[in-house]
Structure formats: C-alpha cells, structure tokens
XYZ file of C-alpha atoms in Angstrom:
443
model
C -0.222 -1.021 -43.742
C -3.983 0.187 -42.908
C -6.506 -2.751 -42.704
C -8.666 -0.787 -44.871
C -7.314 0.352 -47.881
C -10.454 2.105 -50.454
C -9.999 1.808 -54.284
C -9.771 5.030 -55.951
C -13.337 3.741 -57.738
C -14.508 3.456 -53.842
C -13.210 6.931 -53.240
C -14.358 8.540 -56.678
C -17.664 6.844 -56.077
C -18.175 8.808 -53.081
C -17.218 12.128 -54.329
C -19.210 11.764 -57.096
C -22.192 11.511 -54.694
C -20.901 14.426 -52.931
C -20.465 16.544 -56.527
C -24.591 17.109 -56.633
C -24.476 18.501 -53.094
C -21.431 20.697 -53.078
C -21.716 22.056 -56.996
C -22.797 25.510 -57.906
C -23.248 26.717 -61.509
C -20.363 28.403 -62.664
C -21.040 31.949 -64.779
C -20.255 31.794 -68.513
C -17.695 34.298 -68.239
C -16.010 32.646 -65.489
C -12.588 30.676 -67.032
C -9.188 29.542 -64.804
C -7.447 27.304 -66.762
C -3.529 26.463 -66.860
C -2.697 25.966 -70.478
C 0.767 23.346 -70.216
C 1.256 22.309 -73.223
C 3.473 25.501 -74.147
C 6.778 24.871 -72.775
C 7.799 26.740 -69.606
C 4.923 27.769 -67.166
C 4.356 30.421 -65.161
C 3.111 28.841 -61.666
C -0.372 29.399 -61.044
C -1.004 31.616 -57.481
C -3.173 29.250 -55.511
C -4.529 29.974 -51.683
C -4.870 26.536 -49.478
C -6.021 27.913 -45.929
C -6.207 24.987 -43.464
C -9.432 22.891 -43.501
C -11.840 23.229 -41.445
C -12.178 20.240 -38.557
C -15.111 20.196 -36.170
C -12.901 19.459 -33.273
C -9.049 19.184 -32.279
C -8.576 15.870 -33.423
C -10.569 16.336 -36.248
C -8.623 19.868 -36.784
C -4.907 18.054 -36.688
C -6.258 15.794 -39.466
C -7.266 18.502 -41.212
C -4.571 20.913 -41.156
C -2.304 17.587 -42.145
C -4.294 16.935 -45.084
C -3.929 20.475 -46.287
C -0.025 20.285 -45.844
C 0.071 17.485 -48.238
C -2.012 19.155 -50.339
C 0.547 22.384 -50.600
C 3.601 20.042 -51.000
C 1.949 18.083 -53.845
C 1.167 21.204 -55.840
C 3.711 23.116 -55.093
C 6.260 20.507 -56.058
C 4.501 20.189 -59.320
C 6.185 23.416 -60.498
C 2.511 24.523 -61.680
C 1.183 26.188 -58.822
C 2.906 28.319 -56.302
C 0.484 28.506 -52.897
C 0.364 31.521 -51.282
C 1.813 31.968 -47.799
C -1.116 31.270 -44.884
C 0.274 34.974 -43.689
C -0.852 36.964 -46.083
C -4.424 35.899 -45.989
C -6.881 38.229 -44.840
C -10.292 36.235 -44.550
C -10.080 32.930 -42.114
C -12.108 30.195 -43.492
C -14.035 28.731 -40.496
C -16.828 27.661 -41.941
C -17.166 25.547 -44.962
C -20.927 26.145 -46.150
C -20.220 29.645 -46.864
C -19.088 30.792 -49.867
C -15.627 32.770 -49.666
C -15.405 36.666 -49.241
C -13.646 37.137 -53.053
C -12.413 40.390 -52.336
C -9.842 39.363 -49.987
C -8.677 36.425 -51.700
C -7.955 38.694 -54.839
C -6.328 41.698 -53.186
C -3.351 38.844 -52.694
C -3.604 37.982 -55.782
C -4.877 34.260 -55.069
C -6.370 33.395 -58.658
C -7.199 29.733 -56.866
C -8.807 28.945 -53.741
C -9.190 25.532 -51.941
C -11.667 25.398 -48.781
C -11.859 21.931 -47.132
C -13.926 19.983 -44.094
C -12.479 17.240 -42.207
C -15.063 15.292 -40.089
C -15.579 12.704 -38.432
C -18.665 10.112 -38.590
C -21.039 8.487 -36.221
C -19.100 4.852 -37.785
C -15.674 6.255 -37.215
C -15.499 6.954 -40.745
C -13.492 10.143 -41.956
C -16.046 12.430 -44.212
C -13.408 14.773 -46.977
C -14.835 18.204 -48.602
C -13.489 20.519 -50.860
C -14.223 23.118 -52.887
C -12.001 24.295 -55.681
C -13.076 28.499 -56.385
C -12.090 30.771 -59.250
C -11.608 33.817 -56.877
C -11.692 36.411 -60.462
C -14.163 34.490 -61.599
C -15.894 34.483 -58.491
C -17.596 30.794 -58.878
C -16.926 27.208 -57.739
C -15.465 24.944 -60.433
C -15.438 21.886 -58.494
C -16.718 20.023 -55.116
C -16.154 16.618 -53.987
C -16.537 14.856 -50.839
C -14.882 11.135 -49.892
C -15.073 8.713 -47.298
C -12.206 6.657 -45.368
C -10.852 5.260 -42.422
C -8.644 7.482 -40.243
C -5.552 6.296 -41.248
C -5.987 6.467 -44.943
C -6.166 10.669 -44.370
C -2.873 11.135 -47.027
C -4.544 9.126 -49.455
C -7.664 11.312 -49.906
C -5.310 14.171 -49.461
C -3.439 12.907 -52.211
C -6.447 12.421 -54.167
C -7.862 15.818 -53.707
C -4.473 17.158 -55.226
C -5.495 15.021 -58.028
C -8.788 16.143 -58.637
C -7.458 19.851 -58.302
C -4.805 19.518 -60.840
C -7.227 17.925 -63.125
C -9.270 20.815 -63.170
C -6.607 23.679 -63.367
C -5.173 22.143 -65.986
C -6.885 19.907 -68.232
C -5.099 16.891 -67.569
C -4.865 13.844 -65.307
C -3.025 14.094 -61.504
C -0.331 11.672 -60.708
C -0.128 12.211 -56.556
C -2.233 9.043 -56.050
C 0.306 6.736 -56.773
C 3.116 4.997 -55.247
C 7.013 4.534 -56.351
C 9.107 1.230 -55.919
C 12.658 1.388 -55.490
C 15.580 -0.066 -54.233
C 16.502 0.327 -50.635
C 20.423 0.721 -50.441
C 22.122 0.664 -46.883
C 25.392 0.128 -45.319
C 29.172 0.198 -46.635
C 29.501 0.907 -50.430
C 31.468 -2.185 -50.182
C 28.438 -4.130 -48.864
C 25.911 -2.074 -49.498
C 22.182 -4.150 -48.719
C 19.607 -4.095 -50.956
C 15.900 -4.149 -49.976
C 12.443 -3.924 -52.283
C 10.789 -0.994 -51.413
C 7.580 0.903 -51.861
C 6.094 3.944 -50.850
C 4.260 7.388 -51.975
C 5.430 9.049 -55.136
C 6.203 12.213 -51.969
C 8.383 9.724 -50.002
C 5.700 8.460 -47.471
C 4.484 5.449 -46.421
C 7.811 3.388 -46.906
C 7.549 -0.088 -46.815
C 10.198 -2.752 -47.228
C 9.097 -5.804 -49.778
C 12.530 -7.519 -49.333
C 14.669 -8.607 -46.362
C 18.178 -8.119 -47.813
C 19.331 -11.353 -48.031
C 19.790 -11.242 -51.754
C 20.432 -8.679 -54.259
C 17.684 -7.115 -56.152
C 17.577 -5.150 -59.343
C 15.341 -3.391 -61.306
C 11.900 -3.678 -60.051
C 8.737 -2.679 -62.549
C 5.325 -2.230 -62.083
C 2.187 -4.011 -63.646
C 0.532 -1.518 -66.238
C -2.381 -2.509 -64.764
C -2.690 -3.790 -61.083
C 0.082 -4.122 -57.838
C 2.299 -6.494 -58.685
C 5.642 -5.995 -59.778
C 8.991 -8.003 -61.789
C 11.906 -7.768 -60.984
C 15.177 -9.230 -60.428
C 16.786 -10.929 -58.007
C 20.210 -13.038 -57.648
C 19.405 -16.160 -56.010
C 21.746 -19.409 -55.640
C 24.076 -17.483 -57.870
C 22.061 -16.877 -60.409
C 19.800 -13.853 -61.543
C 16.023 -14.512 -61.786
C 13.115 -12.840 -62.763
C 10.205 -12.851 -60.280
C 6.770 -11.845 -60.182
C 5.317 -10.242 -56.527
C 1.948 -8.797 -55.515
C 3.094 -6.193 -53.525
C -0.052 -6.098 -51.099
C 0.605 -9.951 -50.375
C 4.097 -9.931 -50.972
C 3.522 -12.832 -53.080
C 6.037 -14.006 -55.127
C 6.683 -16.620 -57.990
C 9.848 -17.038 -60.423
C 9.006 -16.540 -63.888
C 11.028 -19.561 -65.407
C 14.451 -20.219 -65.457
C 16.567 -18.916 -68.372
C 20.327 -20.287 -69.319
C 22.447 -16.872 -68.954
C 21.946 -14.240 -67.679
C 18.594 -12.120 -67.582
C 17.820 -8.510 -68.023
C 15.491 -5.462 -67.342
C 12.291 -7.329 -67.302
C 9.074 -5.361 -68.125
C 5.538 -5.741 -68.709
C 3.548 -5.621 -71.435
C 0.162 -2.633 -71.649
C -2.327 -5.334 -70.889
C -0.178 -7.127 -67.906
C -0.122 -10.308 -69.824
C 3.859 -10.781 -71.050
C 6.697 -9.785 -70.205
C 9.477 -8.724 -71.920
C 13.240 -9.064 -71.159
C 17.023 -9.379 -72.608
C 18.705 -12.756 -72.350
C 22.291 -13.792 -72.795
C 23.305 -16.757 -74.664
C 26.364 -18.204 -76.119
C 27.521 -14.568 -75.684
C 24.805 -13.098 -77.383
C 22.222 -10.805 -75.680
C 18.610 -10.719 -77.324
C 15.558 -9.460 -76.638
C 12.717 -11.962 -75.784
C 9.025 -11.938 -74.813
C 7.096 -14.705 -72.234
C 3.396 -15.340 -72.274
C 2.751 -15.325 -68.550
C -0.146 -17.854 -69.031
C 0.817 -20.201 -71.101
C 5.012 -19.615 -69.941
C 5.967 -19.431 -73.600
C 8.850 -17.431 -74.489
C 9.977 -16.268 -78.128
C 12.811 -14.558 -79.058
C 12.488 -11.154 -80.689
C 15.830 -10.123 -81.946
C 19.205 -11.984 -83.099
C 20.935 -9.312 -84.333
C 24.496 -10.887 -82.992
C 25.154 -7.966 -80.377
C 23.942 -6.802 -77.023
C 20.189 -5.586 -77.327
C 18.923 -4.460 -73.916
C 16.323 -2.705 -72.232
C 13.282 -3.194 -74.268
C 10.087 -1.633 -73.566
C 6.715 -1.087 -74.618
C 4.515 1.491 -76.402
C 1.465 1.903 -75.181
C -0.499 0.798 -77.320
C 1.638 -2.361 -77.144
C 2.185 -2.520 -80.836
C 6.035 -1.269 -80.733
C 8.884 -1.906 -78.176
C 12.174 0.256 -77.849
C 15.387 -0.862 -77.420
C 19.054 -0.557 -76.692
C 21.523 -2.079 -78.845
C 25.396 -1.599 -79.541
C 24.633 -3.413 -83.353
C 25.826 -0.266 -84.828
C 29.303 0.014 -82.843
C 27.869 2.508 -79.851
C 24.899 2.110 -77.870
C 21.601 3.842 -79.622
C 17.940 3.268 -79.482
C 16.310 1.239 -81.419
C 12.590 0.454 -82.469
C 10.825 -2.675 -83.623
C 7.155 -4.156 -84.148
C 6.104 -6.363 -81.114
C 6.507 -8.952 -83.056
C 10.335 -8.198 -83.704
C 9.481 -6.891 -87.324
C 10.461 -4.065 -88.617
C 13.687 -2.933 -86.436
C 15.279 0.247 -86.917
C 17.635 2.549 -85.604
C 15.929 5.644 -83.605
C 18.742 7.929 -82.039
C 21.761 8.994 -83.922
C 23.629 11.616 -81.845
C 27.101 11.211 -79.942
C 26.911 9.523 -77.209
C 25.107 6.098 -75.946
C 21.945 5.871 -75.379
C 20.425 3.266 -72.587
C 17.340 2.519 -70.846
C 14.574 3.734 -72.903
C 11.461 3.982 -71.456
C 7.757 4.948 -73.955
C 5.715 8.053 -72.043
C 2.427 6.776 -70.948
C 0.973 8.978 -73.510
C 2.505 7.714 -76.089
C 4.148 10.944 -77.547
C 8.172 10.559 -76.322
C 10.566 8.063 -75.235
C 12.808 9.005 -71.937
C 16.161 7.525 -72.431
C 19.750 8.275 -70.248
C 22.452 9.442 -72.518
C 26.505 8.860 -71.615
C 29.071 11.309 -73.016
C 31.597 14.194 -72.467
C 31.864 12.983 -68.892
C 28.196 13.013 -68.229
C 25.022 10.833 -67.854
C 21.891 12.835 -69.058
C 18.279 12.359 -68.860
C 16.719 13.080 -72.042
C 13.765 12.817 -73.861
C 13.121 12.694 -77.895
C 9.739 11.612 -80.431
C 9.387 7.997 -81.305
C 10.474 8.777 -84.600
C 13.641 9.723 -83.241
C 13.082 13.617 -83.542
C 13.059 16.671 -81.043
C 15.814 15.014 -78.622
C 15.749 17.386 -75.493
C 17.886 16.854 -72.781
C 16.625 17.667 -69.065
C 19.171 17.135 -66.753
C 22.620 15.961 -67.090
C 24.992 15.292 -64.225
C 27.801 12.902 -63.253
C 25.663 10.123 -62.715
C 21.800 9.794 -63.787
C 20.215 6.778 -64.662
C 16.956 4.716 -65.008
C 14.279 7.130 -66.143
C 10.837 6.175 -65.006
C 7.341 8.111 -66.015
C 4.609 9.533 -64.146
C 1.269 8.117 -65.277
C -0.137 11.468 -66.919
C 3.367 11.679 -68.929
C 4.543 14.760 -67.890
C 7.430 14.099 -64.830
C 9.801 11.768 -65.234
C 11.550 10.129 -61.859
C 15.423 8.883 -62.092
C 18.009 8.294 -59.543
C 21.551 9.944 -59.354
C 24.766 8.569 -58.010
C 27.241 11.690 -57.025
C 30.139 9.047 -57.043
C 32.490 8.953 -53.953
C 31.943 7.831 -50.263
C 28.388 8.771 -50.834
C 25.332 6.812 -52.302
C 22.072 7.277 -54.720
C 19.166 9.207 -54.682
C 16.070 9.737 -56.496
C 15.067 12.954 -58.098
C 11.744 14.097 -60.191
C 11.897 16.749 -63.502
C 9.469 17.726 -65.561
C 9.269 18.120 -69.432
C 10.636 21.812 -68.855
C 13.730 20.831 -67.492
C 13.413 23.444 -65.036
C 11.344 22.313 -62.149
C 13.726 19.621 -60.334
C 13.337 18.020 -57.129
C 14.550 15.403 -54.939
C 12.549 12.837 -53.425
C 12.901 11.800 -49.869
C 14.025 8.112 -48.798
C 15.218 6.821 -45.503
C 18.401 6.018 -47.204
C 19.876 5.733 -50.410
C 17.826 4.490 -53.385
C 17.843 3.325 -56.993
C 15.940 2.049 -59.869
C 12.157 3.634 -59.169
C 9.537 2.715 -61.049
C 6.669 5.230 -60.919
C 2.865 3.185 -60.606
C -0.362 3.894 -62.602
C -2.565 5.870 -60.927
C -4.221 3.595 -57.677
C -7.386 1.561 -58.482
C-alpha cells in the first residue's frame, strides 16, 4: 500500500486549480452529450491517443495511465475507443489544440489528450483535456497532483471526470470492491478478506485464513467495513478499518447472526438474528451498543437493508410460505410484502439512488439477478444462470456487481452488468471470489 495515499478532495482540489488554466469557452452550438436514461445505448466513439510524457519514464507512466483509462470506459458499455491505428494526427504536444479534421474523418465524436510529468518534488503533475471533435471545442480540463505510485488512481479519476461529462452523471472507477478470497480444495476451500480496485487491481488481503469469513459490507460513508466471521465456533459480527486493519466485535448475540449492514449515516447497523428458532431482523446503535428488534413475524426474515434515505429497509422473509421481499419503516412499522412472482426472492439490496432494489431470484433451475421499483413494480431480470448471487451496487446506481458459482470441480467468480442487461463482464481476481461489496466513491 503507497505511503501516500491523496483524498479525492486533495485530488479534486488540484484539478480545480488546474480547470482556470486548461479551460476554453465552448461555442453555443457546440453539444456531446450521452443521454442514458433510455434503455439500451449505443456506445459513444471516443479517441484516447497515449499521453504525452516529457521523458521515457515519464512516457511509460503515461501510456499506462491511458490504458486504464480505455479499459474503464470501454468496459462501461458507453463508450467504444477507437483503435490507436486508425488515427491519423499524433498528439505530441499537449498545449496545442487538436487538428479536428482528422479526428472526425474516423469518426472520433470524443477526444482525450493527456500530459504526464514529473515535478522538481518528485511529485507526478496529471492533464487532460476532454474535446468535442464536431463541435470542435474543449468541454473539460483538469490537472492533479500525486506521488508516483498512486498513477492508477488519478487514472481512475480522470475516467471519472470524463464520464461525468459525457453523460450527465457521476463515475464509479474511483472506488474499490471487497470480496472474499476463496483458495484451495472445494473441500477446504480458505477464505481470506480482500480488497482491491472495482477493475481487479491493487489486491490486498485483510484476512489471514485462519477463520471463515462471510459477507463483508462497506461503510456508506468512510473505509471500514462489517462483516462476519466464525470464531471459537461461533459467528460474529465485526467492525474493521480497512486502511488499519483494525478490528472490533460488535457484541455478542445468542444464535446465530446474519448479513450485517450499515445504516446511510454509518451510525447502526442492521442484521438478522436467530433465536429460539426464530430469525428476526434487528438494528444496533454503534455508540451507545443498543440493539432493538425490528420484526417478530414468527419466520425467517433475512437480509435487511437500507434505503437511502434511511427511512425504509428491505427484507427477505419466507412469512408468506416462499421467500419474497419485503418492506418496512426503519422503525419496523409498516411491513409489507413487495415481490409477488414465482420464485424466491433473497438478498435485496436499495440502488444508491434510491429508484430500484437489486434482488437474486431462485426458480426453474436458475438463480437470476434482477432488479424491480420499491413499490414492487417493473421487475426486470438481467442475468440468470445456474448460480448468481449477492448483488452489490455501484455508487452512481447504474452497474450492479454479483458473483457466480458454475457448480462442479470449479469455484466463484465475480461479474459486473448494467441496467441494460446487455453489457456483462467479468472481473479479474487472483482466484476465486464471492460476496463483493462495491465502495462509495473514495474520499
């Protein structure tokens, strides 16, 4: 882990200084916008020739940050970059503006020109420019500041600040995934905390494998984490910064405890509990360590999870003879039955936007990933296959991470689709993995 790790307010800070410098007026008539909000997309032609570095080392950093750059659009399904071989102008020097004629004869209706150099203090100085080549005018300019080894962080943040602009809407390539680690014998498979990039990089193990470990979620709102783990024999929830790898137990419950999540603000968090054969839904104060019990309904309610405006939380619950959703005030008032198609329904999870609930659903053979209103409407499923499971959101709301298990001598992996249901991608790991949980975006 770099000794030097800047906040995304550090890094924003210093592109906004850099905005003044590298922004040009952009002509009325001048628009490039993706519009995603109607369904299927077609992907927007974008040109990303190499950045420019003022020497070799400088150069390799460069041409690495405009690799990542390509992947993370690309593998957005919103932008498809044109290949460096078609391109007729070479961008070698940043200060110029780019010859637009060339750029649209390819049909490149984006163009991203970058600078990688390095400073006097050893410092790493980022530049881009984002150009509407049809509109022939810059739409946006940054510049950042970091240590060498943070290089794929401002490249992911640049992908960021591009998608922003294309289309309307927050990035989500600035963030990081934890998972499960799985390795060894499916009869002894070893489980190991893990985190890394939301593209697979930067793995790092938060666990040793000397206990299981289940379900890890992020804070809403900072780097720590819950999860759970099976200690002496018996499953606990604990709480763990994962830049200290600090950790602390979070109470000891009689029976068995499940699927523990956060609250929006950070402050509780919410979990199922089995007693006396009974599995109900309770909440804990973190500060003061109270706990109260939100549903009794005499079944098995699971999974709960919060809206985001922390007002509701979702649920599972077989109350009605089958596993379905179900929704309740935070308080526990109010609880009623969401999903009513065939099938059962498990692991519901609110979109950060507040606008559907992801959910797996089990039938004909199948485990699906799905998505539907919180008002129970519009159920849509996006991928279905023998085994998916644990659907987990991107921060803007629009990708949804899961892991599948093909069955048989092999193991789990974890996999990214979008609302479409048509752009779907796996998601490198060093080994098998399960149960991601997708971070807000880094601070």
């Amino acid at each position: 882990m770099p000794a030097f790790l800047p906040t995304r307010r550090d890094l924003l800070l210093a592109g906004a200084a850099g905005a003044t410098v590298l922004g040009l007026p952009r002509p009325a008539g001048a628009v490039l916008k993706l519009d995603i909000t109607q369904g299927v997309v077609q992907p927007l032609p974008i040109a990303l020739p190499d950045f420019v570095g003022a020497n070799g080392a400088d150069a390799e950093v460069a041409r690495n940050v405009t690799q990542v750059i390509t992947a993370n659009l690309k593998r957005s399904g919103l932008f498809a970059p044109i290949s460096p071989q078609a391109f007729i102008e070479r961008i070698t020097n940043f200060d110029q503006q780019p010859r637009y004629p060339d750029w649209r004869v390819i049909n490149a209706q984006a163009l991203v020109t970058g600078r990688m150099t390095r400073q006097p203090d050893g410092r790493l100085r980022a530049e881009f420019r984002l150009w509407d080549v049809f509109g022939g005018a810059q739409l946006t300019g940054q510049q950042y500041y970091t240590t060498p080894e943070n290089w794929r962080r401002v490249a992911h943040i640049i992908s960021d600040a591009i998608y922003e602009r294309l289309t309307g809407e927050k990035g989500y390539f600035d963030t990081r995934i934890v998972f499960v680690d799985e390795s060894g014998r499916k009869e002894r498979r070893v489980k190991r905390l893990a985190v890394m990039d939301q593209d697979g990089a930067n793995v790092r193990y938060l666990s040793r494998g000397d206990e299981d470990v289940i379900t890890p979620r992020f804070s809403p709102n900072s780097q720590d984490i819950t999860y759970m783990a099976l200690n002496r024999g018996a499953w606990r929830v604990y709480l763990m910064n994962i830049e200290t790898g600090q950790r602390e137990a979070v109470g000891n419950f009689p029976g068995m405890t499940l699927s523990p999540r956060f609250s929006p603000d950070g402050q509780r968090v919410v979990f199922s509990a089995e007693q006396g054969g009974v599995t109900s839904i309770h909440v804990m104060d973190l500060r003061s360590k109270q706990i109260f019990r939100l549903s009794n309904s005499g079944a098995i309610d699971v999974a709960p999870c919060y809206s985001p405006d922390g007002r509701q939380i979702v649920f599972a619950s077989d109350r009605g003879g089958s596993a379905q959703l179900y929704l309740m005030g935070a308080d526990g008032s109010g609880q009623h039955r969401l999903s009513f198609g065939d099938g059962s329904y498990t692991t519901p999870v609110w979109s950060p936007r507040g606008d559907l609930i992801a959910f797996t659903k089990q039938g004909g053979g199948q485990f699906a990933i799905g998505v539907m209103r919180p008002d129970g409407s519009g159920e849509r499923i996006l991928t279905a296959g023998y085994h998916n499971e644990g659907p987990t959101w991107a921060p803007n709301g629009r990708v949804i991470m899961f892991w599948r298990d093909p069955g048989g001598a092999g193991g789990p992996s974890l996999h990214t689709v979008d609302l479409t249901g048509q752009n779907e991608q796996r998601v490198p790991t060093p080994s098998y993995a399960s149960d991601p949980a997708w971070s807000p975006l880094l601070s």
